[in-house]
Amino acid sequence: MSTEQTGALHPGEHLDHEHKPRGITRWLYSTNHKDIGTLYLLFSLAMLFIGGSLAMVIRAELFQPGLQFVDPHFFNQMTTVHGLVMVFGAVMPAFVGLANWMVPLMIGAPDMALPRVNNWSFWILPCAFAILLSTLFMEGGAPAAGWTFYAPLSTTYSSDSTAFFVLAVHLMGVSSIMGAINIIVTIFNMRAPGMTWMKLPLFVWTWLITAFLLIAVMPVLAGVVTMVLTDKYFGTSFFDAAGGGDPVMFQHIFWFFGHPEVYIMILPAFGIISAIIPTFARKPLFGYESMVVATASIAILSFLVWGHHMFTVGMPVAAELFFMYATMLIAVPTGVKVFNWVATMWRGSMTFEVPMMFALAFIVLFTIGGLSGLMLAITPADFQYQDTYFVVAHFHYVLVTGAVFGIIAGVYYWLPKWTGVMYSERLAQTHFWCSLVSVNILFFPMHFVGLAGMPRRIPDYALQFADLNALMSIGGLLFGLSQLLFVWGVVRCMRGVGDKASDRVWEGAQGLEWEIPSPAPYHTFETPPVVK
Amino acid sequence: MSTTHQRYYVPHDSGWPIFGAVALLLVGYGAASWVTQAGKPEGGNGVYIFWAGIALLVVMLFGWFGTVIRESTSGLYSDQLDRSFRQCMAWFIFSEVMFFLAFFGALFYARVIAVPWLGGAGNNAMTGELLWPQFDAVWPVLKTPGGTETQPMPWSGIPLINTLILLASSVTLQVAHTAIELGNRARLKVFLGLTIVLGAVFLGFQVYEYVHAYRDLGLRLDSGIYGNTFFLLTGFHGLHVTIGAILLLVIWLRIVIKDHFTADKHFGFQAAAWYWHFVDVVWLNLFIFVYVL
Ligand code: HEM
Ligand SMILES: [Cu+2]
């Protein structure tokens, strides 16, 4: 681990190099990894609230049984666009933003490998989402086939929004692939002298592997949406048995992308947690090498488990068994990680600032999500759970209390480095506790209604689920409101309100990013530091 | 890591990326509108938006690469940056491989699983019996379960000639590569030019093959899974040949007109060459799995 290294800066180096461009073009034309990182993070925050508003529509409709506010078709549009916005607009860009900010600082690089391409990757994203969100206002409405857009829902039975959806996904893919290439090459080629592979902070390692996954599977997503497009508009029948194709083939190709995609959304969070826990436990990370190996094995295994999303579709028994065991195998490296985090804290001198609180919540709640995943991985059991709220509970535990909590933890952790001021601990603790309680009110009961048989993606439900659904809707509203506290805290720091942060910020923090001043100068490491 | 501490060049602000993002916005929005408007009596503006986007994209490529070339020839680039370029190109080609893999995956799935199952293989006897008892599950699927008929494209003839052409183009390109490294500019120009000509001939034959398929064989994009995989795989490959040929042509023009590249600095040439070899390898797989087998 990089904990012992002192990123010896040669004295008198260009850290005062502050000629920032001014005005709007600073952001439009930027080649600065910090500015582009900020853009990504702000974009992601905006998407979090757009996606959140759609979720509010869903929860409002589900507050009571029966149809109150929206018709079923519109409800489907809400679940679909909510999923797409959160996955591709909120979670992924947030991680890319964190990578932009932190990877060059952590490895002692002057910037990303190709700064202009970096800017292009970012600005494609708002364009892609402009296309996607414009479908909400189109005749026939937005895509309504779910974020997984299974054929034939997305082909035979879809509106013309399909074409816009497909092209929007293509743009997101271009953005992600170029962004990932930039990150991977930065890590391969831009490490400061002495920053050997086994000294890389774990956030860098996890992003390296994430970037590999992105480059490997985003093109497959591009392929499958292209087939959806040609099936709908050009008379092909990839997913139509009458032409010799097979709708199940859609699921195979989609989930070959889809399962690595869920790891794309969690591996960087593992990296963040692996940075935060040692800082606040004031101990080096336990089992650094095993963390690296576990991350790599998760990535490799993630290519072999896609069938666990298709247990009920009618695969041969041999395939069902293969996917069941392969999926369970993933729990081993995941367990190694959880074990290592806990072992890092063992006999540490812990303090509980907000990044640590979110990290602790992450460990507990992500593990709940992992365990429900293991239940889902049991093929015969999944015949019962498939397409119920139990699945919804599973992936919200891993994605909201996992990925999103990881992002929030990282933002609080590095915010003082970015802005030069400490966030308000009281405000942030309030944010934490409100989020923690409300998120569990929102998602925990989903396990119960799911096991009892409440199907997902349906605007109405049987009467016996009414009480819990009302409770969940209240939890959802509270969780959404709690995030306003987050925005408030972040905006305060961005405006420079708060105590001045020291360079190291946290007593136990280790690594190159803490050797430079707070706020981080506009240009850093123009001459590489020597890592000992 | 280089110990010489040559500075890594971090470019100043640039307007090209956001220009390119807007271009892609127009391409995406235009293409989607075009697709939804095509065939409708009232028509629409999608096609114009699309081509406007493409035009902007071309402008951007010229402007952006022009800047890069100026920076490079004025000596701003270090060896480390050169490595960045190389690695980026390699990963980009890897992403292209994965794109083709999606379509090859569809081909294999259809051939090995979907079509036999439709014919009743495995435990799907009832599927075959109840849905399409008359369906003959062979590859190529010349009569779909729904009844669309077509004829197969033989591998001898044009596909075989095209294979030889692409293989030959790989050789000529390799000769050109050796020539650039030896500083033999005359041979470089001839053999790089020859490669481009071979690429163009390949494309010409492919157009001819498509016309033949549509007119004489009734093999169309919409003639069931055989036609689907045939046209999407060869079509995307053809698109990549076109892009590769344009790349090589630009490189050739730069060599002939501007005298760019030297014996030891010619990354632009190399990137285009890698791309060409990649397109070549894809074709070999296509030839085997789409045509021969
Ligand atoms: C121990 C690790 C995990 C296991 C064993 C596991 C297992 C599963 C299984 C079997 C399903 C399919 C359930 C069904 O549709 O019937 C599923 C769904 C899902 N999982 Fe996981 N999972 C794990 C971790 C994760 C992580 C880390 C993420 C994301 C960060 C994730 C995200 C998802 C999502 C989004 C779905 C639902 C997809 C959909 O149908 O919309 N899972 N998981
Ligand atoms: Cu999965």
Short mmCIF file of N, CA and C in Angstrom, two decimals, chain A residues 10 14 19 21 25-26 28-31 110-117 119-120 123-124 127 130-131 134 138 160 163-164 167 171 174 177 181 184-185 188-193 212 215-216 219-220 222-223 226-227 229-230 233-238 241-246 248-249 252-253 256 314 316 526-528, chain B residues 1-2 5 7-18 20-22 24-25 27-29 31-33 35-36 40 57 60 64 67-68 71 77 80-81 83-85 87-88 91-92 94-96 98-99 102-103 105-106 109-110 114-115 117-118 132 141 144-147 221-226 228-229 232 236:
data_model
loop_
_atom_site.label_atom_id
_atom_site.label_comp_id
_atom_site.label_asym_id
_atom_site.label_seq_id
_atom_site.Cartn_x
_atom_site.Cartn_y
_atom_site.Cartn_z
N HIS A 10 9.88 18.14 -5.08
CA HIS A 10 11.09 18.95 -5.14
C HIS A 10 10.71 20.37 -4.77
N HIS A 14 6.42 23.99 -9.52
CA HIS A 14 5.40 24.88 -10.09
C HIS A 14 4.04 24.70 -9.46
N HIS A 19 -2.32 29.89 -13.45
CA HIS A 19 -3.03 30.69 -14.45
C HIS A 19 -4.26 29.96 -14.98
N PRO A 21 -7.77 29.66 -16.72
CA PRO A 21 -8.59 30.41 -17.67
C PRO A 21 -9.85 30.90 -16.96
N THR A 25 -15.60 29.68 -20.77
CA THR A 25 -14.77 28.81 -21.61
C THR A 25 -13.84 27.96 -20.76
N ARG A 26 -13.56 28.39 -19.52
CA ARG A 26 -12.76 27.53 -18.65
C ARG A 26 -13.39 26.14 -18.58
N LEU A 28 -16.03 24.99 -20.73
CA LEU A 28 -16.37 24.40 -22.03
C LEU A 28 -15.13 23.82 -22.71
N TYR A 29 -14.01 24.50 -22.60
CA TYR A 29 -12.82 24.11 -23.37
C TYR A 29 -11.78 23.40 -22.51
N SER A 30 -12.17 22.99 -21.31
CA SER A 30 -11.17 22.60 -20.33
C SER A 30 -10.31 21.41 -20.77
N THR A 31 -9.04 21.46 -20.38
CA THR A 31 -8.17 20.30 -20.53
C THR A 31 -7.59 19.93 -19.17
N PRO A 110 0.83 14.71 -14.14
CA PRO A 110 0.45 16.11 -14.34
C PRO A 110 -1.00 16.27 -14.78
N ASP A 111 -1.56 15.29 -15.41
CA ASP A 111 -2.96 15.35 -15.85
C ASP A 111 -3.32 13.97 -16.36
N MET A 112 -4.47 13.86 -17.03
CA MET A 112 -4.80 12.61 -17.70
C MET A 112 -3.94 12.47 -18.95
N ALA A 113 -3.88 11.24 -19.48
CA ALA A 113 -2.99 10.99 -20.61
C ALA A 113 -3.36 11.85 -21.81
N LEU A 114 -4.63 11.94 -22.13
CA LEU A 114 -5.06 12.74 -23.28
C LEU A 114 -6.13 13.74 -22.82
N PRO A 115 -5.70 14.91 -22.38
CA PRO A 115 -6.64 15.84 -21.74
C PRO A 115 -7.77 16.31 -22.66
N ARG A 116 -7.49 16.48 -23.95
CA ARG A 116 -8.58 16.96 -24.81
C ARG A 116 -9.63 15.88 -25.02
N VAL A 117 -9.18 14.64 -25.20
CA VAL A 117 -10.14 13.55 -25.33
C VAL A 117 -10.99 13.45 -24.06
N ASN A 119 -11.95 15.86 -22.18
CA ASN A 119 -13.01 16.86 -22.26
C ASN A 119 -14.12 16.40 -23.20
N TRP A 120 -13.72 15.82 -24.30
CA TRP A 120 -14.73 15.32 -25.25
C TRP A 120 -15.60 14.27 -24.58
N TRP A 123 -18.24 16.03 -22.45
CA TRP A 123 -19.31 16.82 -23.07
C TRP A 123 -20.23 15.98 -23.93
N ILE A 124 -19.82 14.77 -24.29
CA ILE A 124 -20.75 13.90 -25.00
C ILE A 124 -21.90 13.50 -24.09
N CYS A 127 -24.97 15.64 -23.98
CA CYS A 127 -25.65 15.49 -25.28
C CYS A 127 -26.46 14.20 -25.30
N ALA A 130 -29.47 14.61 -23.20
CA ALA A 130 -30.46 15.49 -23.83
C ALA A 130 -31.32 14.66 -24.78
N ILE A 131 -30.68 13.77 -25.53
CA ILE A 131 -31.46 12.94 -26.46
C ILE A 131 -32.38 12.01 -25.68
N SER A 134 -35.20 13.87 -23.91
CA SER A 134 -36.16 14.50 -24.82
C SER A 134 -37.31 13.55 -25.15
N MET A 138 -41.93 13.33 -26.03
CA MET A 138 -42.31 12.96 -27.39
C MET A 138 -43.67 12.30 -27.42
N ASP A 160 -41.62 4.99 -30.87
CA ASP A 160 -40.48 5.48 -31.64
C ASP A 160 -39.36 6.03 -30.78
N ALA A 163 -35.59 4.52 -31.13
CA ALA A 163 -34.47 4.99 -31.95
C ALA A 163 -33.63 6.00 -31.17
N PHE A 164 -34.32 6.91 -30.46
CA PHE A 164 -33.58 7.93 -29.71
C PHE A 164 -32.82 7.30 -28.56
N LEU A 167 -29.66 5.61 -30.00
CA LEU A 167 -28.59 6.55 -30.34
C LEU A 167 -28.01 7.19 -29.08
N LEU A 171 -24.04 7.15 -27.80
CA LEU A 171 -23.21 8.28 -27.36
C LEU A 171 -22.64 8.03 -25.97
N VAL A 174 -19.72 5.79 -26.40
CA VAL A 174 -18.53 6.48 -26.90
C VAL A 174 -17.85 7.22 -25.76
N ILE A 177 -16.25 4.68 -23.24
CA ILE A 177 -15.08 3.96 -23.75
C ILE A 177 -13.89 4.91 -23.82
N ILE A 181 -10.51 4.46 -21.67
CA ILE A 181 -9.19 4.35 -22.30
C ILE A 181 -8.24 5.37 -21.68
N ILE A 184 -7.20 4.18 -18.17
CA ILE A 184 -6.32 3.01 -18.18
C ILE A 184 -4.91 3.44 -18.62
N VAL A 185 -4.85 4.28 -19.66
CA VAL A 185 -3.54 4.67 -20.17
C VAL A 185 -2.84 5.60 -19.17
N PHE A 188 -1.33 3.25 -16.71
CA PHE A 188 -0.21 2.49 -17.24
C PHE A 188 1.02 3.37 -17.47
N ASN A 189 0.78 4.56 -17.96
CA ASN A 189 1.88 5.31 -18.57
C ASN A 189 2.31 6.54 -17.79
N MET A 190 1.52 6.97 -16.81
CA MET A 190 1.79 8.28 -16.22
C MET A 190 2.19 8.20 -14.76
N ARG A 191 2.47 7.01 -14.26
CA ARG A 191 2.83 6.92 -12.85
C ARG A 191 4.18 7.60 -12.61
N ALA A 192 4.28 8.28 -11.48
CA ALA A 192 5.53 8.95 -11.14
C ALA A 192 6.61 7.90 -10.93
N PRO A 193 7.88 8.29 -11.10
CA PRO A 193 8.96 7.33 -10.87
C PRO A 193 8.85 6.77 -9.45
N PHE A 212 -10.92 -1.49 -17.59
CA PHE A 212 -10.83 -2.64 -18.48
C PHE A 212 -12.22 -3.22 -18.76
N ILE A 215 -14.11 -1.03 -21.25
CA ILE A 215 -13.70 -1.15 -22.65
C ILE A 215 -14.15 -2.49 -23.22
N ALA A 216 -14.24 -3.50 -22.35
CA ALA A 216 -14.63 -4.81 -22.85
C ALA A 216 -16.13 -4.92 -23.09
N PRO A 219 -18.78 -1.89 -25.76
CA PRO A 219 -19.03 -2.17 -27.18
C PRO A 219 -20.07 -3.27 -27.38
N VAL A 220 -20.17 -4.20 -26.45
CA VAL A 220 -21.18 -5.24 -26.57
C VAL A 220 -22.56 -4.64 -26.39
N ALA A 222 -23.27 -1.62 -27.21
CA ALA A 222 -23.51 -0.93 -28.48
C ALA A 222 -24.01 -1.92 -29.52
N GLY A 223 -23.43 -3.12 -29.53
CA GLY A 223 -23.87 -4.14 -30.48
C GLY A 223 -25.33 -4.52 -30.25
N THR A 226 -27.77 -1.90 -31.26
CA THR A 226 -27.85 -1.83 -32.72
C THR A 226 -28.78 -2.89 -33.26
N MET A 227 -28.71 -4.09 -32.69
CA MET A 227 -29.62 -5.15 -33.15
C MET A 227 -31.06 -4.79 -32.83
N LEU A 229 -32.24 -1.82 -32.79
CA LEU A 229 -32.60 -0.81 -33.79
C LEU A 229 -32.94 -1.47 -35.13
N THR A 230 -32.09 -2.40 -35.57
CA THR A 230 -32.36 -2.99 -36.88
C THR A 230 -33.58 -3.90 -36.81
N TYR A 233 -36.50 -1.32 -36.97
CA TYR A 233 -36.68 -0.43 -38.12
C TYR A 233 -36.19 -0.99 -39.45
N PHE A 234 -35.38 -2.04 -39.43
CA PHE A 234 -34.81 -2.49 -40.70
C PHE A 234 -35.16 -3.94 -41.04
N GLY A 235 -36.15 -4.46 -40.34
CA GLY A 235 -36.66 -5.76 -40.73
C GLY A 235 -35.79 -6.96 -40.36
N THR A 236 -34.76 -6.79 -39.53
CA THR A 236 -34.01 -7.96 -39.11
C THR A 236 -34.80 -8.71 -38.04
N SER A 237 -34.36 -9.94 -37.77
CA SER A 237 -35.10 -10.71 -36.77
C SER A 237 -34.13 -11.43 -35.84
N PHE A 238 -33.16 -10.66 -35.32
CA PHE A 238 -32.26 -11.25 -34.34
C PHE A 238 -33.03 -11.81 -33.16
N ALA A 241 -38.30 -15.17 -33.30
CA ALA A 241 -38.19 -16.58 -33.70
C ALA A 241 -38.71 -16.82 -35.11
N ALA A 242 -39.68 -16.03 -35.54
CA ALA A 242 -40.25 -16.27 -36.87
C ALA A 242 -39.20 -16.09 -37.96
N GLY A 243 -38.16 -15.30 -37.67
CA GLY A 243 -37.11 -15.11 -38.65
C GLY A 243 -35.89 -15.98 -38.38
N GLY A 244 -35.99 -16.87 -37.41
CA GLY A 244 -34.86 -17.73 -37.07
C GLY A 244 -34.03 -17.20 -35.92
N GLY A 245 -34.41 -16.05 -35.36
CA GLY A 245 -33.69 -15.51 -34.21
C GLY A 245 -34.30 -16.00 -32.91
N ASP A 246 -34.03 -15.28 -31.82
CA ASP A 246 -34.48 -15.76 -30.52
C ASP A 246 -34.48 -14.60 -29.53
N VAL A 248 -34.45 -14.79 -26.47
CA VAL A 248 -33.54 -15.12 -25.38
C VAL A 248 -32.11 -14.69 -25.71
N MET A 249 -31.81 -14.68 -27.01
CA MET A 249 -30.48 -14.23 -27.41
C MET A 249 -30.24 -12.79 -26.96
N HIS A 252 -29.02 -12.93 -23.45
CA HIS A 252 -27.63 -13.38 -23.33
C HIS A 252 -26.67 -12.23 -23.65
N ILE A 253 -26.90 -11.55 -24.76
CA ILE A 253 -25.95 -10.49 -25.13
C ILE A 253 -26.05 -9.34 -24.14
N PHE A 256 -24.39 -10.28 -20.90
CA PHE A 256 -22.93 -10.37 -21.02
C PHE A 256 -22.32 -9.00 -20.77
N GLY A 314 -35.51 -20.49 -19.20
CA GLY A 314 -35.54 -21.76 -19.89
C GLY A 314 -34.21 -22.15 -20.49
N PRO A 316 -30.85 -24.79 -20.51
CA PRO A 316 -30.62 -26.18 -20.14
C PRO A 316 -30.11 -26.27 -18.70
N GLU A 526 3.66 18.85 -12.27
CA GLU A 526 4.11 19.07 -13.64
C GLU A 526 5.47 18.42 -13.86
N THR A 527 6.27 18.38 -12.80
CA THR A 527 7.43 17.50 -12.82
C THR A 527 7.10 16.38 -11.85
N PRO A 528 7.24 15.15 -12.29
CA PRO A 528 6.77 14.05 -11.44
C PRO A 528 7.49 14.02 -10.10
N MET B 1 9.91 4.19 -16.54
CA MET B 1 9.63 5.64 -16.62
C MET B 1 10.85 6.37 -17.18
N SER B 2 10.62 7.35 -17.97
CA SER B 2 11.77 8.07 -18.53
C SER B 2 12.44 8.86 -17.43
N HIS B 5 13.05 13.30 -17.59
CA HIS B 5 12.16 14.35 -17.13
C HIS B 5 11.79 15.35 -18.20
N ARG B 7 9.12 17.17 -20.06
CA ARG B 7 7.77 17.46 -19.61
C ARG B 7 6.71 16.75 -20.42
N TYR B 8 5.70 16.28 -19.73
CA TYR B 8 4.55 15.73 -20.42
C TYR B 8 3.70 16.89 -20.89
N TYR B 9 3.37 16.90 -22.17
CA TYR B 9 2.69 18.05 -22.74
C TYR B 9 1.20 18.02 -22.37
N VAL B 10 0.75 18.97 -21.57
CA VAL B 10 -0.67 19.12 -21.26
C VAL B 10 -1.19 20.29 -22.08
N PRO B 11 -2.03 20.02 -23.07
CA PRO B 11 -2.43 21.08 -23.98
C PRO B 11 -3.25 22.17 -23.30
N HIS B 12 -3.25 23.33 -23.90
CA HIS B 12 -4.11 24.40 -23.41
C HIS B 12 -5.55 24.13 -23.81
N ASP B 13 -6.43 25.01 -23.34
CA ASP B 13 -7.85 24.86 -23.66
C ASP B 13 -8.05 24.65 -25.14
N SER B 14 -9.08 23.87 -25.44
CA SER B 14 -9.35 23.62 -26.85
C SER B 14 -10.85 23.59 -27.08
N GLY B 15 -11.28 24.20 -28.14
CA GLY B 15 -12.70 24.22 -28.47
C GLY B 15 -13.15 22.98 -29.23
N TRP B 16 -12.18 22.21 -29.75
CA TRP B 16 -12.59 21.10 -30.61
C TRP B 16 -13.41 20.04 -29.90
N PRO B 17 -13.07 19.66 -28.67
CA PRO B 17 -13.87 18.59 -28.06
C PRO B 17 -15.35 18.94 -27.96
N ILE B 18 -15.66 20.13 -27.50
CA ILE B 18 -17.09 20.42 -27.34
C ILE B 18 -17.74 20.60 -28.70
N GLY B 20 -16.94 18.77 -31.18
CA GLY B 20 -17.20 17.38 -31.55
C GLY B 20 -18.38 16.80 -30.80
N ALA B 21 -18.57 17.22 -29.54
CA ALA B 21 -19.71 16.72 -28.79
C ALA B 21 -21.01 17.19 -29.42
N VAL B 22 -21.05 18.47 -29.82
CA VAL B 22 -22.25 18.98 -30.48
C VAL B 22 -22.47 18.24 -31.80
N LEU B 24 -21.68 15.20 -32.45
CA LEU B 24 -22.25 13.88 -32.15
C LEU B 24 -23.71 14.00 -31.73
N LEU B 25 -24.05 15.10 -31.03
CA LEU B 25 -25.45 15.32 -30.67
C LEU B 25 -26.30 15.37 -31.93
N VAL B 27 -25.52 14.18 -34.90
CA VAL B 27 -25.51 12.87 -35.55
C VAL B 27 -26.52 11.95 -34.88
N GLY B 28 -26.47 11.89 -33.56
CA GLY B 28 -27.35 10.99 -32.83
C GLY B 28 -28.80 11.37 -32.99
N TYR B 29 -29.10 12.64 -32.74
CA TYR B 29 -30.49 13.08 -32.83
C TYR B 29 -30.98 12.94 -34.27
N ALA B 31 -29.86 10.94 -36.69
CA ALA B 31 -30.03 9.55 -37.10
C ALA B 31 -31.32 8.98 -36.53
N ALA B 32 -31.57 9.25 -35.25
CA ALA B 32 -32.78 8.71 -34.64
C ALA B 32 -34.02 9.27 -35.32
N SER B 33 -34.04 10.59 -35.58
CA SER B 33 -35.21 11.17 -36.24
C SER B 33 -35.37 10.58 -37.64
N VAL B 35 -34.43 7.71 -38.83
CA VAL B 35 -34.93 6.34 -38.80
C VAL B 35 -36.43 6.30 -38.53
N THR B 36 -36.88 7.18 -37.62
CA THR B 36 -38.31 7.12 -37.30
C THR B 36 -39.15 7.80 -38.38
N LYS B 40 -42.36 7.50 -43.71
CA LYS B 40 -43.61 8.18 -43.40
C LYS B 40 -43.85 9.26 -44.44
N LEU B 57 -18.49 16.89 -37.76
CA LEU B 57 -17.52 15.93 -37.24
C LEU B 57 -16.27 15.92 -38.10
N MET B 60 -14.31 18.92 -37.37
CA MET B 60 -13.61 18.76 -36.11
C MET B 60 -12.36 17.89 -36.27
N TRP B 64 -8.88 19.29 -35.22
CA TRP B 64 -8.22 18.67 -34.07
C TRP B 64 -6.90 18.02 -34.48
N THR B 67 -4.24 20.47 -35.27
CA THR B 67 -3.57 20.96 -34.07
C THR B 67 -2.53 19.97 -33.58
N VAL B 68 -2.94 18.69 -33.54
CA VAL B 68 -2.04 17.67 -33.03
C VAL B 68 -0.77 17.60 -33.89
N GLU B 71 1.44 20.55 -33.19
CA GLU B 71 2.14 20.39 -31.91
C GLU B 71 3.26 19.38 -32.04
N TYR B 77 6.01 17.07 -28.17
CA TYR B 77 5.62 15.76 -27.64
C TYR B 77 6.83 14.97 -27.17
N GLN B 80 7.06 9.84 -23.75
CA GLN B 80 6.00 9.34 -22.89
C GLN B 80 4.64 9.58 -23.53
N LEU B 81 4.47 10.74 -24.12
CA LEU B 81 3.21 11.04 -24.78
C LEU B 81 3.00 10.10 -25.97
N ARG B 83 3.99 7.10 -26.12
CA ARG B 83 3.48 5.84 -25.56
C ARG B 83 2.00 5.94 -25.23
N SER B 84 1.56 7.10 -24.73
CA SER B 84 0.13 7.27 -24.45
C SER B 84 -0.68 7.05 -25.72
N PHE B 85 -0.23 7.67 -26.82
CA PHE B 85 -0.96 7.51 -28.07
C PHE B 85 -1.06 6.04 -28.46
N GLN B 87 -0.77 3.34 -26.64
CA GLN B 87 -1.62 2.52 -25.77
C GLN B 87 -3.08 2.83 -26.00
N CYS B 88 -3.40 4.11 -26.20
CA CYS B 88 -4.80 4.46 -26.46
C CYS B 88 -5.29 3.76 -27.72
N TRP B 91 -5.95 0.07 -27.06
CA TRP B 91 -7.18 -0.19 -26.32
C TRP B 91 -8.41 0.11 -27.18
N PHE B 92 -8.28 1.12 -28.02
CA PHE B 92 -9.41 1.43 -28.89
C PHE B 92 -9.69 0.24 -29.81
N PHE B 94 -9.01 -2.81 -29.20
CA PHE B 94 -9.62 -3.85 -28.37
C PHE B 94 -11.13 -3.63 -28.24
N SER B 95 -11.52 -2.36 -28.06
CA SER B 95 -12.97 -2.10 -27.93
C SER B 95 -13.69 -2.45 -29.24
N GLU B 96 -13.03 -2.21 -30.36
CA GLU B 96 -13.64 -2.57 -31.65
C GLU B 96 -13.79 -4.08 -31.77
N MET B 98 -14.33 -6.08 -29.38
CA MET B 98 -15.48 -6.49 -28.58
C MET B 98 -16.79 -6.16 -29.28
N PHE B 99 -16.80 -5.07 -30.04
CA PHE B 99 -18.00 -4.73 -30.79
C PHE B 99 -18.32 -5.83 -31.80
N ALA B 102 -19.82 -9.02 -30.33
CA ALA B 102 -21.25 -9.06 -30.07
C ALA B 102 -21.98 -9.68 -31.27
N PHE B 103 -21.56 -9.29 -32.47
CA PHE B 103 -22.25 -9.79 -33.66
C PHE B 103 -21.84 -11.23 -33.97
N GLY B 105 -21.06 -13.26 -31.67
CA GLY B 105 -21.80 -13.99 -30.65
C GLY B 105 -23.21 -14.30 -31.12
N ALA B 106 -23.86 -13.29 -31.72
CA ALA B 106 -25.21 -13.51 -32.23
C ALA B 106 -25.20 -14.59 -33.30
N TYR B 109 -24.66 -17.96 -31.58
CA TYR B 109 -25.84 -18.37 -30.81
C TYR B 109 -26.93 -18.86 -31.74
N ALA B 110 -27.15 -18.10 -32.81
CA ALA B 110 -28.20 -18.50 -33.75
C ALA B 110 -27.88 -19.86 -34.35
N ALA B 114 -30.10 -21.27 -31.27
CA ALA B 114 -31.46 -20.83 -31.57
C ALA B 114 -32.09 -21.65 -32.70
N VAL B 115 -31.37 -21.80 -33.81
CA VAL B 115 -31.97 -22.47 -34.96
C VAL B 115 -32.23 -23.96 -34.68
N TRP B 117 -32.82 -25.34 -31.87
CA TRP B 117 -33.94 -25.43 -30.93
C TRP B 117 -35.27 -25.19 -31.64
N LEU B 118 -35.27 -24.24 -32.55
CA LEU B 118 -36.50 -23.99 -33.29
C LEU B 118 -36.92 -25.23 -34.07
N TRP B 132 -43.73 -24.49 -35.64
CA TRP B 132 -43.41 -24.51 -37.06
C TRP B 132 -42.95 -25.90 -37.47
N VAL B 141 -30.02 -20.67 -42.90
CA VAL B 141 -31.48 -20.76 -42.87
C VAL B 141 -32.01 -20.13 -44.16
N THR B 144 -37.07 -19.23 -43.46
CA THR B 144 -37.26 -18.98 -42.03
C THR B 144 -38.53 -19.67 -41.57
N PRO B 145 -38.68 -19.85 -40.25
CA PRO B 145 -39.93 -20.43 -39.76
C PRO B 145 -41.13 -19.64 -40.27
N GLY B 146 -41.00 -18.34 -40.37
CA GLY B 146 -42.09 -17.52 -40.86
C GLY B 146 -42.32 -17.66 -42.36
N GLY B 147 -41.38 -18.27 -43.09
CA GLY B 147 -41.60 -18.54 -44.50
C GLY B 147 -40.83 -17.69 -45.48
N LEU B 221 -31.18 -7.86 -46.22
CA LEU B 221 -31.01 -7.62 -44.78
C LEU B 221 -32.16 -8.23 -43.99
N ASP B 222 -33.36 -8.22 -44.58
CA ASP B 222 -34.52 -8.71 -43.82
C ASP B 222 -34.91 -10.14 -44.20
N SER B 223 -33.97 -10.92 -44.78
CA SER B 223 -34.38 -12.31 -45.07
C SER B 223 -34.04 -13.27 -43.96
N GLY B 224 -34.41 -12.91 -42.75
CA GLY B 224 -34.22 -13.85 -41.65
C GLY B 224 -32.80 -13.81 -41.11
N ILE B 225 -32.56 -14.70 -40.16
CA ILE B 225 -31.33 -14.61 -39.37
C ILE B 225 -30.08 -14.77 -40.24
N TYR B 226 -30.15 -15.52 -41.32
CA TYR B 226 -28.98 -15.65 -42.19
C TYR B 226 -28.64 -14.31 -42.83
N ASN B 228 -29.63 -11.39 -41.80
CA ASN B 228 -29.32 -10.42 -40.74
C ASN B 228 -27.84 -10.46 -40.38
N THR B 229 -27.38 -11.68 -40.04
CA THR B 229 -26.00 -11.78 -39.59
C THR B 229 -25.06 -11.50 -40.75
N LEU B 232 -25.13 -7.57 -41.41
CA LEU B 232 -24.59 -6.72 -40.34
C LEU B 232 -23.10 -6.98 -40.15
N PHE B 236 -20.74 -3.97 -41.22
CA PHE B 236 -19.89 -3.25 -40.26
C PHE B 236 -18.42 -3.42 -40.62
#
